[in-house]
Tab-separated table of N, CA, C and O in Angstrom:
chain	number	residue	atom	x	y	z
A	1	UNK	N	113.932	64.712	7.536
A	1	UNK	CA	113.969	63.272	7.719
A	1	UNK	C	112.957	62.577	6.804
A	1	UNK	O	113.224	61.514	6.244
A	2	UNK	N	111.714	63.254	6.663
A	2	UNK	CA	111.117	63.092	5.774
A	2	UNK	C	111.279	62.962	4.484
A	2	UNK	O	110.589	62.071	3.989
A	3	UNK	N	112.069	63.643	3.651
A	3	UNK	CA	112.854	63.532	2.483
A	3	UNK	C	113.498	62.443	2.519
A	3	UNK	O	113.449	61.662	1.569
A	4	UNK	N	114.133	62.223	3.491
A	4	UNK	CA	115.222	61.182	3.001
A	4	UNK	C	114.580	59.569	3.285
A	4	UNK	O	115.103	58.537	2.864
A	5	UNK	N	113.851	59.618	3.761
A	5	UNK	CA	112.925	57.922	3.692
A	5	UNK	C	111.823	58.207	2.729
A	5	UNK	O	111.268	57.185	2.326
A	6	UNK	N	111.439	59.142	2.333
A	6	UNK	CA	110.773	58.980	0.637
A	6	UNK	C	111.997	58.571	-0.175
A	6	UNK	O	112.049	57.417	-0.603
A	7	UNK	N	112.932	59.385	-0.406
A	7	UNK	CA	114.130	59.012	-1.229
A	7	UNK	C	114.555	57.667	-1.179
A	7	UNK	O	114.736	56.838	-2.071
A	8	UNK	N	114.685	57.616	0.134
A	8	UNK	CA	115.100	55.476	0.155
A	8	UNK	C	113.953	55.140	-0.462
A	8	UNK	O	114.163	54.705	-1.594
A	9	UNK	N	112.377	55.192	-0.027
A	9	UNK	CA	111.666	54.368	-0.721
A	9	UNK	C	112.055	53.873	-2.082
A	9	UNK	O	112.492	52.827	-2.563
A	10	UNK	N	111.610	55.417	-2.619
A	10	UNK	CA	112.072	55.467	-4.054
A	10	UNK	C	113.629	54.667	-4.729
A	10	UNK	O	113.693	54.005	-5.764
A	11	UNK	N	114.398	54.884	-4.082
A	11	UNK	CA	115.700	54.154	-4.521
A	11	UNK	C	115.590	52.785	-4.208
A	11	UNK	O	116.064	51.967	-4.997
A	12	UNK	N	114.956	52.360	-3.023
A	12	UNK	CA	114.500	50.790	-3.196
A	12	UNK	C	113.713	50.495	-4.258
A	12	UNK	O	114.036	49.708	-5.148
A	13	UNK	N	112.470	51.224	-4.188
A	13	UNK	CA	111.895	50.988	-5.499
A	13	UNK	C	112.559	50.388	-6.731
A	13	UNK	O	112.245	49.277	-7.159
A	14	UNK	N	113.793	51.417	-7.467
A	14	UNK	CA	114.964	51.403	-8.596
A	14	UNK	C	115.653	50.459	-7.853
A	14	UNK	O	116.304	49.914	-8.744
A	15	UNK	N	115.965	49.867	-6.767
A	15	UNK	CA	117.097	48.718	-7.158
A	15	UNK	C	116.480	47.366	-7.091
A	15	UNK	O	117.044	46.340	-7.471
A	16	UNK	N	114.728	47.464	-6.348
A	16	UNK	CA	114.767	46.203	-5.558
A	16	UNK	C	113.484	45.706	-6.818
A	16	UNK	O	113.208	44.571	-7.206
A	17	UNK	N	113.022	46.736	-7.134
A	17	UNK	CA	111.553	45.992	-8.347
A	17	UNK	C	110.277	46.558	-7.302
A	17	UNK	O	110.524	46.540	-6.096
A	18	UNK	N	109.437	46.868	-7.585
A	18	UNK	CA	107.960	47.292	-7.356
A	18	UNK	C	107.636	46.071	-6.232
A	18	UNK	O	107.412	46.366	-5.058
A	19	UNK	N	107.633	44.744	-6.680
A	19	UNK	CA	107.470	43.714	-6.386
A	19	UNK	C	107.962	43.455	-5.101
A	19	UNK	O	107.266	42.655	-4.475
A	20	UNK	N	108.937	43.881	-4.520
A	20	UNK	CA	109.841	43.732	-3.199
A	20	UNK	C	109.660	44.702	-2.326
A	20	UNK	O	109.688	44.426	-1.127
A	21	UNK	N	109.381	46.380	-2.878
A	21	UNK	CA	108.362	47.483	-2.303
A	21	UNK	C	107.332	46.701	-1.686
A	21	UNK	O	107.185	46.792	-0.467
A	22	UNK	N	106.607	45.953	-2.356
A	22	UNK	CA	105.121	45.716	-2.029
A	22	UNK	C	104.925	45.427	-0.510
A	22	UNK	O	104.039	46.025	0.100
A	23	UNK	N	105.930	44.301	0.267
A	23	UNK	CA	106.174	43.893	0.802
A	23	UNK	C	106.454	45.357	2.000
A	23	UNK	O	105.841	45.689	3.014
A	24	UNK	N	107.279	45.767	1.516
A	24	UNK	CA	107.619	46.409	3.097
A	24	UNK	C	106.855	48.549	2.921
A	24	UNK	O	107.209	49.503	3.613
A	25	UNK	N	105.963	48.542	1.930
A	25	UNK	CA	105.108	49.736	1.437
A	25	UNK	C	103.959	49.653	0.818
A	25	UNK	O	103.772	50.267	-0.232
A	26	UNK	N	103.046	48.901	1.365
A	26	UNK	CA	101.714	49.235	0.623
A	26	UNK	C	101.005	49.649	0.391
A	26	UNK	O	99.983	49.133	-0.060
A	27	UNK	N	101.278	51.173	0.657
A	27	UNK	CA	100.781	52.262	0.632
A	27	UNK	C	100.971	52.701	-0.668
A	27	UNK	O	99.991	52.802	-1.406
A	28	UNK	N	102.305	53.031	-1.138
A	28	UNK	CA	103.461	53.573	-1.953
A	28	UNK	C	102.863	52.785	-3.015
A	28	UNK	O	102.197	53.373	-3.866
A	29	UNK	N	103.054	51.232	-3.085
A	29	UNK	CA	102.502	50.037	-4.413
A	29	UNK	C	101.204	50.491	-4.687
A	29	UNK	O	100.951	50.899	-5.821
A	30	UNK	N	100.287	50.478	-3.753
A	30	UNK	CA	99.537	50.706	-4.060
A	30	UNK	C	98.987	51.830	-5.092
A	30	UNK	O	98.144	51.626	-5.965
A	31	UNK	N	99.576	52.942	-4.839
A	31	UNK	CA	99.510	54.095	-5.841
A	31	UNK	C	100.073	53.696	-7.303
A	31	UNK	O	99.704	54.070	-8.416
A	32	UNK	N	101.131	52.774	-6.898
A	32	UNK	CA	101.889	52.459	-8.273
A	32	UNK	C	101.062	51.691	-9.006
A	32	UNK	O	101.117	51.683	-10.236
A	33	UNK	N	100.091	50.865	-8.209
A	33	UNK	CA	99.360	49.885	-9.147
A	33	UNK	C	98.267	50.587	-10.218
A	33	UNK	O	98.065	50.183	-11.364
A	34	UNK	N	97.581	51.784	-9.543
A	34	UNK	CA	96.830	52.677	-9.624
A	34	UNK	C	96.968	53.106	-11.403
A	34	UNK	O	96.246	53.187	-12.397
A	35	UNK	N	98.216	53.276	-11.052
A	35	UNK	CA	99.022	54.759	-12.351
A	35	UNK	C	99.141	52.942	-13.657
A	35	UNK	O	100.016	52.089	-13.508
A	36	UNK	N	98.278	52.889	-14.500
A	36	UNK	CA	98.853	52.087	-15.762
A	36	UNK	C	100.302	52.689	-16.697
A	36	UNK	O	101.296	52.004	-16.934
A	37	UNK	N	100.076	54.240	-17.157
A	37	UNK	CA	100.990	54.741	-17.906
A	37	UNK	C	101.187	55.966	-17.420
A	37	UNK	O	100.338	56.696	-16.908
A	38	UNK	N	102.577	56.230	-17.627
A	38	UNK	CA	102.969	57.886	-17.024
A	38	UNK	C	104.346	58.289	-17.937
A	38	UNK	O	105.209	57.469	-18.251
A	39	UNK	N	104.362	59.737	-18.293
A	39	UNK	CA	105.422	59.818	-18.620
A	39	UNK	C	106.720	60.805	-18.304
A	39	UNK	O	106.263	61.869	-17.885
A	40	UNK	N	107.739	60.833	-18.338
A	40	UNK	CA	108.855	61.355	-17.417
A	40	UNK	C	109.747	62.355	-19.037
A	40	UNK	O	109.440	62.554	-20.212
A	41	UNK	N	110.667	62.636	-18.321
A	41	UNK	CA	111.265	63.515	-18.980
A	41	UNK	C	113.184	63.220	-18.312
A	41	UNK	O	113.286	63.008	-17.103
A	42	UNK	N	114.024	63.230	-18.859
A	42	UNK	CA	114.857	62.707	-18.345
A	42	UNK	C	116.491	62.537	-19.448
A	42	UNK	O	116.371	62.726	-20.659
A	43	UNK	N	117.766	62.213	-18.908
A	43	UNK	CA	118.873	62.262	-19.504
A	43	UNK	C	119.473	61.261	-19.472
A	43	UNK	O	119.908	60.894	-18.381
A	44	UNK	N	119.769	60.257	-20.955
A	44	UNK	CA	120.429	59.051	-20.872
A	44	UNK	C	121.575	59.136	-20.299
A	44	UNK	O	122.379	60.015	-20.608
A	45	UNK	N	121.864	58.026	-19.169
A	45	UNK	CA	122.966	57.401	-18.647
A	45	UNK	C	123.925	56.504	-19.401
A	45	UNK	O	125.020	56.772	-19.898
A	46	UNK	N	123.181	55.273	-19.360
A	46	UNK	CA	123.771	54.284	-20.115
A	46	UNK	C	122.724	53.693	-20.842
A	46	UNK	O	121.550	53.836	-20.503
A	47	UNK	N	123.110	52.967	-21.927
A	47	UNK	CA	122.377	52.086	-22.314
A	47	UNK	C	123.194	50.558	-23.274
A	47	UNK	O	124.111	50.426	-24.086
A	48	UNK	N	122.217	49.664	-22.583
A	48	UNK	CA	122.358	47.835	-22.344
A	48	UNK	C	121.524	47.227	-23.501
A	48	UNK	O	120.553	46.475	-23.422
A	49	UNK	N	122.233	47.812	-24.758
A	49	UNK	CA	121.438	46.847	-25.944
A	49	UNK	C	120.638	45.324	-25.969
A	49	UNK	O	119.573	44.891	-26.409
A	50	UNK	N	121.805	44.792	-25.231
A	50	UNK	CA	121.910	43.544	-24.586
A	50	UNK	C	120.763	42.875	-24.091
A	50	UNK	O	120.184	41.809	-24.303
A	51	UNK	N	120.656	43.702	-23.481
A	51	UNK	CA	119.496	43.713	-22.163
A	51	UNK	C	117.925	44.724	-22.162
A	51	UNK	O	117.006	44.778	-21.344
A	52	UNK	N	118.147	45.394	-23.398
A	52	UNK	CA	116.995	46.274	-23.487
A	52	UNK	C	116.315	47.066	-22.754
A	52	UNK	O	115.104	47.284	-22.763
A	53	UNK	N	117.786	47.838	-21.602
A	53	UNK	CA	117.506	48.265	-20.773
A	53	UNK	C	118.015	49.839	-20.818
A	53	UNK	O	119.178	49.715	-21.201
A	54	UNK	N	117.761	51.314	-20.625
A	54	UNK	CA	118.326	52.343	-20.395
A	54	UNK	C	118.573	52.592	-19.025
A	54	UNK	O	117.943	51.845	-18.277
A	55	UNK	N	119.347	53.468	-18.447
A	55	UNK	CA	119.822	54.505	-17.168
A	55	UNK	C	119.486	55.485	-17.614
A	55	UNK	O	119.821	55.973	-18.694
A	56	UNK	N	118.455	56.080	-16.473
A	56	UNK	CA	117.870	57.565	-17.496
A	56	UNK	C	117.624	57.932	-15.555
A	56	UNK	O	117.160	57.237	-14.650
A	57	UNK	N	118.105	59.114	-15.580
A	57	UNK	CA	118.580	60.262	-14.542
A	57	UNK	C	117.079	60.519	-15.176
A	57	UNK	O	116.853	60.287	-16.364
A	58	UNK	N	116.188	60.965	-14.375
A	58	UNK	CA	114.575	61.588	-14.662
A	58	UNK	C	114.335	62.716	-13.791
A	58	UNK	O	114.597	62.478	-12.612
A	59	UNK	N	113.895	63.915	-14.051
A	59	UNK	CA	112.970	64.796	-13.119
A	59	UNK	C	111.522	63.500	-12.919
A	59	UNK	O	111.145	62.414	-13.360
A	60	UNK	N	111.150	64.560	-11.950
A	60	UNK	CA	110.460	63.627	-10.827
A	60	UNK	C	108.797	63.724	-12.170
A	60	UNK	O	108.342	64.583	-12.925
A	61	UNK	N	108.455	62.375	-11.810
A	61	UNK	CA	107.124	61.992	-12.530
A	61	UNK	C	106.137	61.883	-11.118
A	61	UNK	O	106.076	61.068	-10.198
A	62	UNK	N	105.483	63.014	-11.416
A	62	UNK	CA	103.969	63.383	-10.084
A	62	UNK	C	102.887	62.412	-10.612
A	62	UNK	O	101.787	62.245	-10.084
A	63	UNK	N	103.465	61.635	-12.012
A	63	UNK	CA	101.817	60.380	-12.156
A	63	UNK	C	102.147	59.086	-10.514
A	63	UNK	O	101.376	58.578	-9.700
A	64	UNK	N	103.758	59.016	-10.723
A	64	UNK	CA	103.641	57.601	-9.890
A	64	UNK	C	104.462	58.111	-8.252
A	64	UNK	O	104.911	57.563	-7.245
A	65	UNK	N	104.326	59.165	-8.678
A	65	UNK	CA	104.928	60.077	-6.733
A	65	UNK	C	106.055	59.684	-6.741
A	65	UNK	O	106.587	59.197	-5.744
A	66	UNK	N	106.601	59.816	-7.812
A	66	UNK	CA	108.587	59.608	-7.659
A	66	UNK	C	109.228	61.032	-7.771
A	66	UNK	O	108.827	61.971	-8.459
A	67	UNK	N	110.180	60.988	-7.043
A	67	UNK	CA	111.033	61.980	-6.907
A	67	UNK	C	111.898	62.086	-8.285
A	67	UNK	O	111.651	61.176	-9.077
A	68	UNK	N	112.439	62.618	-8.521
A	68	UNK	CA	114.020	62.824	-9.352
A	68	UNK	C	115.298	61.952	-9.038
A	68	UNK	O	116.248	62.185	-8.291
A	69	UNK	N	115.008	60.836	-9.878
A	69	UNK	CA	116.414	59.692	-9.618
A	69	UNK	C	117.074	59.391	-10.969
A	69	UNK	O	116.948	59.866	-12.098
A	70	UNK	N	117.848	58.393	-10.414
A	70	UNK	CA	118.525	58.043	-11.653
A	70	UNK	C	118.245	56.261	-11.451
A	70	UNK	O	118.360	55.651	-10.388
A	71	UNK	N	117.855	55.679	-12.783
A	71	UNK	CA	117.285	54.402	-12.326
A	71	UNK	C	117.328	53.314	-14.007
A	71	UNK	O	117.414	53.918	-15.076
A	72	UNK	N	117.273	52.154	-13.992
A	72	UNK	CA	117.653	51.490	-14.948
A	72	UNK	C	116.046	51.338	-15.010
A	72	UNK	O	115.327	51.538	-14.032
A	73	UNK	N	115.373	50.797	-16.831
A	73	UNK	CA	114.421	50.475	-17.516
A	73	UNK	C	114.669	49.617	-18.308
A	73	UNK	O	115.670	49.532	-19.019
A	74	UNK	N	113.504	48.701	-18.227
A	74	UNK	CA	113.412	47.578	-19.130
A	74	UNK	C	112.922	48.208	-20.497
A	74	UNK	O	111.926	48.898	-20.279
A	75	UNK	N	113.226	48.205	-21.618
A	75	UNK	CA	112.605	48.879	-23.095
A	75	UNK	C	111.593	47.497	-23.599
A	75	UNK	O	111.839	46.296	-23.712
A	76	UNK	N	110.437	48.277	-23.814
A	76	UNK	CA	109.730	47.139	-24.315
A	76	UNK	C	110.556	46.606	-25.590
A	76	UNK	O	111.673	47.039	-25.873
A	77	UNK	N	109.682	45.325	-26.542
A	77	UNK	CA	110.527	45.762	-27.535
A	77	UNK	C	109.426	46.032	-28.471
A	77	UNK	O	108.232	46.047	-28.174
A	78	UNK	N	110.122	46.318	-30.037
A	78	UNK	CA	109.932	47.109	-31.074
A	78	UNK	C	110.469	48.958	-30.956
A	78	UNK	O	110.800	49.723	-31.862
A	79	UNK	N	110.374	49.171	-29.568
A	79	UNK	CA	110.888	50.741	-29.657
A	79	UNK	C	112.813	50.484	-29.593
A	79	UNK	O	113.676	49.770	-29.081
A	80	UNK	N	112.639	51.539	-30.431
A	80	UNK	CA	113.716	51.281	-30.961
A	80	UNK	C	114.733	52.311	-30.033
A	80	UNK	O	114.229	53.237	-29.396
A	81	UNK	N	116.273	52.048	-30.019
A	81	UNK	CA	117.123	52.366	-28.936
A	81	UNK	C	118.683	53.171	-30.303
A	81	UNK	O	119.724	53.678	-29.883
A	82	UNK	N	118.506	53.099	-31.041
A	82	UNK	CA	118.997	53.640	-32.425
A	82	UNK	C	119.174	55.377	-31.970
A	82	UNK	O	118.146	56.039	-31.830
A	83	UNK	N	120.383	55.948	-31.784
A	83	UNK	CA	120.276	57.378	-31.464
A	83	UNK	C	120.450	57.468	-30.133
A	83	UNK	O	121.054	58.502	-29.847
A	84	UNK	N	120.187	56.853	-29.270
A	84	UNK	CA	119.850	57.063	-27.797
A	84	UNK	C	121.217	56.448	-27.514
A	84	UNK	O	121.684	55.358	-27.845
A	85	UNK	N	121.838	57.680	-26.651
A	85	UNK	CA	122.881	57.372	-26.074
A	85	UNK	C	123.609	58.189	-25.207
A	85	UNK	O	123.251	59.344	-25.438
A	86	UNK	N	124.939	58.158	-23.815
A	86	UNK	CA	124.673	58.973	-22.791
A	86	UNK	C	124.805	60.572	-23.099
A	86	UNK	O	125.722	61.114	-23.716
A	87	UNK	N	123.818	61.105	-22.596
A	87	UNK	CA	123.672	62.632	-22.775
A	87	UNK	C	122.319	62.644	-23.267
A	87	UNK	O	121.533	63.521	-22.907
A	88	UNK	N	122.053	61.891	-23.925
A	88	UNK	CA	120.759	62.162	-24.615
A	88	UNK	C	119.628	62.606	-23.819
A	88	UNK	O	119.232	61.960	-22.849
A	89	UNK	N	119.094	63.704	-24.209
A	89	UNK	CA	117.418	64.153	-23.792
A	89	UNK	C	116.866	63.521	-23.773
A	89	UNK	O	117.227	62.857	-24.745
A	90	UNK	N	115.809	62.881	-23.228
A	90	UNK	CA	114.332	62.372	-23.713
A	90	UNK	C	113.005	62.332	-22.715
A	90	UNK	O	113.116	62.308	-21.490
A	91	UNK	N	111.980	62.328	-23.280
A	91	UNK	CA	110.692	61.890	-22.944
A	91	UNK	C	110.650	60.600	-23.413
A	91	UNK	O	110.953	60.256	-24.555
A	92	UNK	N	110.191	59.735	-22.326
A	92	UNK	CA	109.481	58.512	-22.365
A	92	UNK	C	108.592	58.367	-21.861
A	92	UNK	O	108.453	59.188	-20.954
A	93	UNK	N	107.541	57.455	-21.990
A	93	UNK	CA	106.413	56.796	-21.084
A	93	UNK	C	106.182	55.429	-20.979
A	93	UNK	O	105.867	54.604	-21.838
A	94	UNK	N	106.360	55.338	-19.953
A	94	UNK	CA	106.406	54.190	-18.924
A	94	UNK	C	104.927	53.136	-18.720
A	94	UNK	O	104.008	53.549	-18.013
A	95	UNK	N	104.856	52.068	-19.263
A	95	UNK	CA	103.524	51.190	-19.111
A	95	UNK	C	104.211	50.384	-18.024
A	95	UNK	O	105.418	50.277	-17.811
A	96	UNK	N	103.111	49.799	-17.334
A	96	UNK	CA	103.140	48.934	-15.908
A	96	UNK	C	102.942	47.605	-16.833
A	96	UNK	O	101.992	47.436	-17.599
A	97	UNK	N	104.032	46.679	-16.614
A	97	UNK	CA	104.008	45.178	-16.618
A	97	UNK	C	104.209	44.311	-15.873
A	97	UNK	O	103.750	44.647	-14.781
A	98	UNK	N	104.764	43.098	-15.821
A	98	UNK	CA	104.668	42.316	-14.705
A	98	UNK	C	106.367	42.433	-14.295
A	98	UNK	O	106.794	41.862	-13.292
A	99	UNK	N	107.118	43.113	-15.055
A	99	UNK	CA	108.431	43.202	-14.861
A	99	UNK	C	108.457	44.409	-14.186
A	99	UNK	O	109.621	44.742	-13.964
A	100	UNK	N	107.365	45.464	-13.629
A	100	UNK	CA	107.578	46.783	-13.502
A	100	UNK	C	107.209	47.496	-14.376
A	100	UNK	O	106.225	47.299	-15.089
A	101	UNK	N	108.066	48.542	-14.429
A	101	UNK	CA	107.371	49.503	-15.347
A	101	UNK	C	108.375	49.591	-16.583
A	101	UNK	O	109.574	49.717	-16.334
A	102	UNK	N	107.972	49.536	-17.800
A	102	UNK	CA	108.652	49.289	-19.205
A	102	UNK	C	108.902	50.873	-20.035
A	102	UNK	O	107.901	51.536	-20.307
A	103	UNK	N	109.806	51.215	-20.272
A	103	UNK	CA	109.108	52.091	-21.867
A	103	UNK	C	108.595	51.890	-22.617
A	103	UNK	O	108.938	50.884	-23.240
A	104	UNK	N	107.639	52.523	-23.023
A	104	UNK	CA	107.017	52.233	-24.529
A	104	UNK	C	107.215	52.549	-25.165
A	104	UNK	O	106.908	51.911	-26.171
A	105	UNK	N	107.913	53.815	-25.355
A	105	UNK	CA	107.894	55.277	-26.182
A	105	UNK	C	109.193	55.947	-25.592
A	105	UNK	O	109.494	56.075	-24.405
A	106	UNK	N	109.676	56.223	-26.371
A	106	UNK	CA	110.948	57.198	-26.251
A	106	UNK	C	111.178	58.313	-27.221
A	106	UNK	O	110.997	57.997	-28.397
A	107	UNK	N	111.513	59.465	-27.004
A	107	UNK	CA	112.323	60.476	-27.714
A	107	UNK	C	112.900	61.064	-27.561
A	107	UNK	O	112.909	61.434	-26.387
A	108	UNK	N	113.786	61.647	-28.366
A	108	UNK	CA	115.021	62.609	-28.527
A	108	UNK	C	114.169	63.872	-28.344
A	108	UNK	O	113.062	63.932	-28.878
A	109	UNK	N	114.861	65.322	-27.286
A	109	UNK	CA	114.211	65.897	-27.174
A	109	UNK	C	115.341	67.148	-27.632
A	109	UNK	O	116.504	66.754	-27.704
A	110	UNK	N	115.149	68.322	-27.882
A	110	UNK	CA	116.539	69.657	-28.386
A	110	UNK	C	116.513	69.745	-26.756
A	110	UNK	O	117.262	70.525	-26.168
């Protein structure tokens, strides 16, 4: 039972914004506020040129106590989204902004 209300956290987390967590986990935010940069490892879903956003399915990142989800990202900009597309490998790392948490950094991984 335990698993599965970390898992909601976490999936609220990915649909609702850090910001809306805060409110009903301040325990959880709190750690998040903690962590500035962390980085994950993970397999492109989709990606929203548009919107400067990826879907990246991630093994779990132990910087910000997230499990293994699949979850949309804001791309800062200047990193570039050229190559990245679904299937793709990558490492990214994640900076805390006021939008949540951003990529900074992305790569193609074999």
């Amino acid at each position: 039972m335990r698993q599965v209300l970390k898992l909601a956290a976490a999936l609220g987390l990915a649909l609702a914004g850090v910001s809306s967590v805060a409110a009903q986990s301040p325990g959880r935010t709190q750690i998040a506020e903690a962590v500035e940069k962390a980085t994950g490892q993970g397999v492109v879903e989709a990606v929203n040129e548009e919107e400067r956003q990826l879907r990246i399915t991630h093994d779990a990142i132990p910087a910000l106590k997230w499990p293994p989800m699949t979850m949309a990202f804001k791309v800062a900009p200047g990193v570039r989204l050229e190559g990245l597309g679904p299937g793709a490998k990558v490492t990214f790392t994640l900076s805390k902004s006021s939008q949540g948490y951003v990529i900074d950094q992305i790569q193609r991984v074999q």
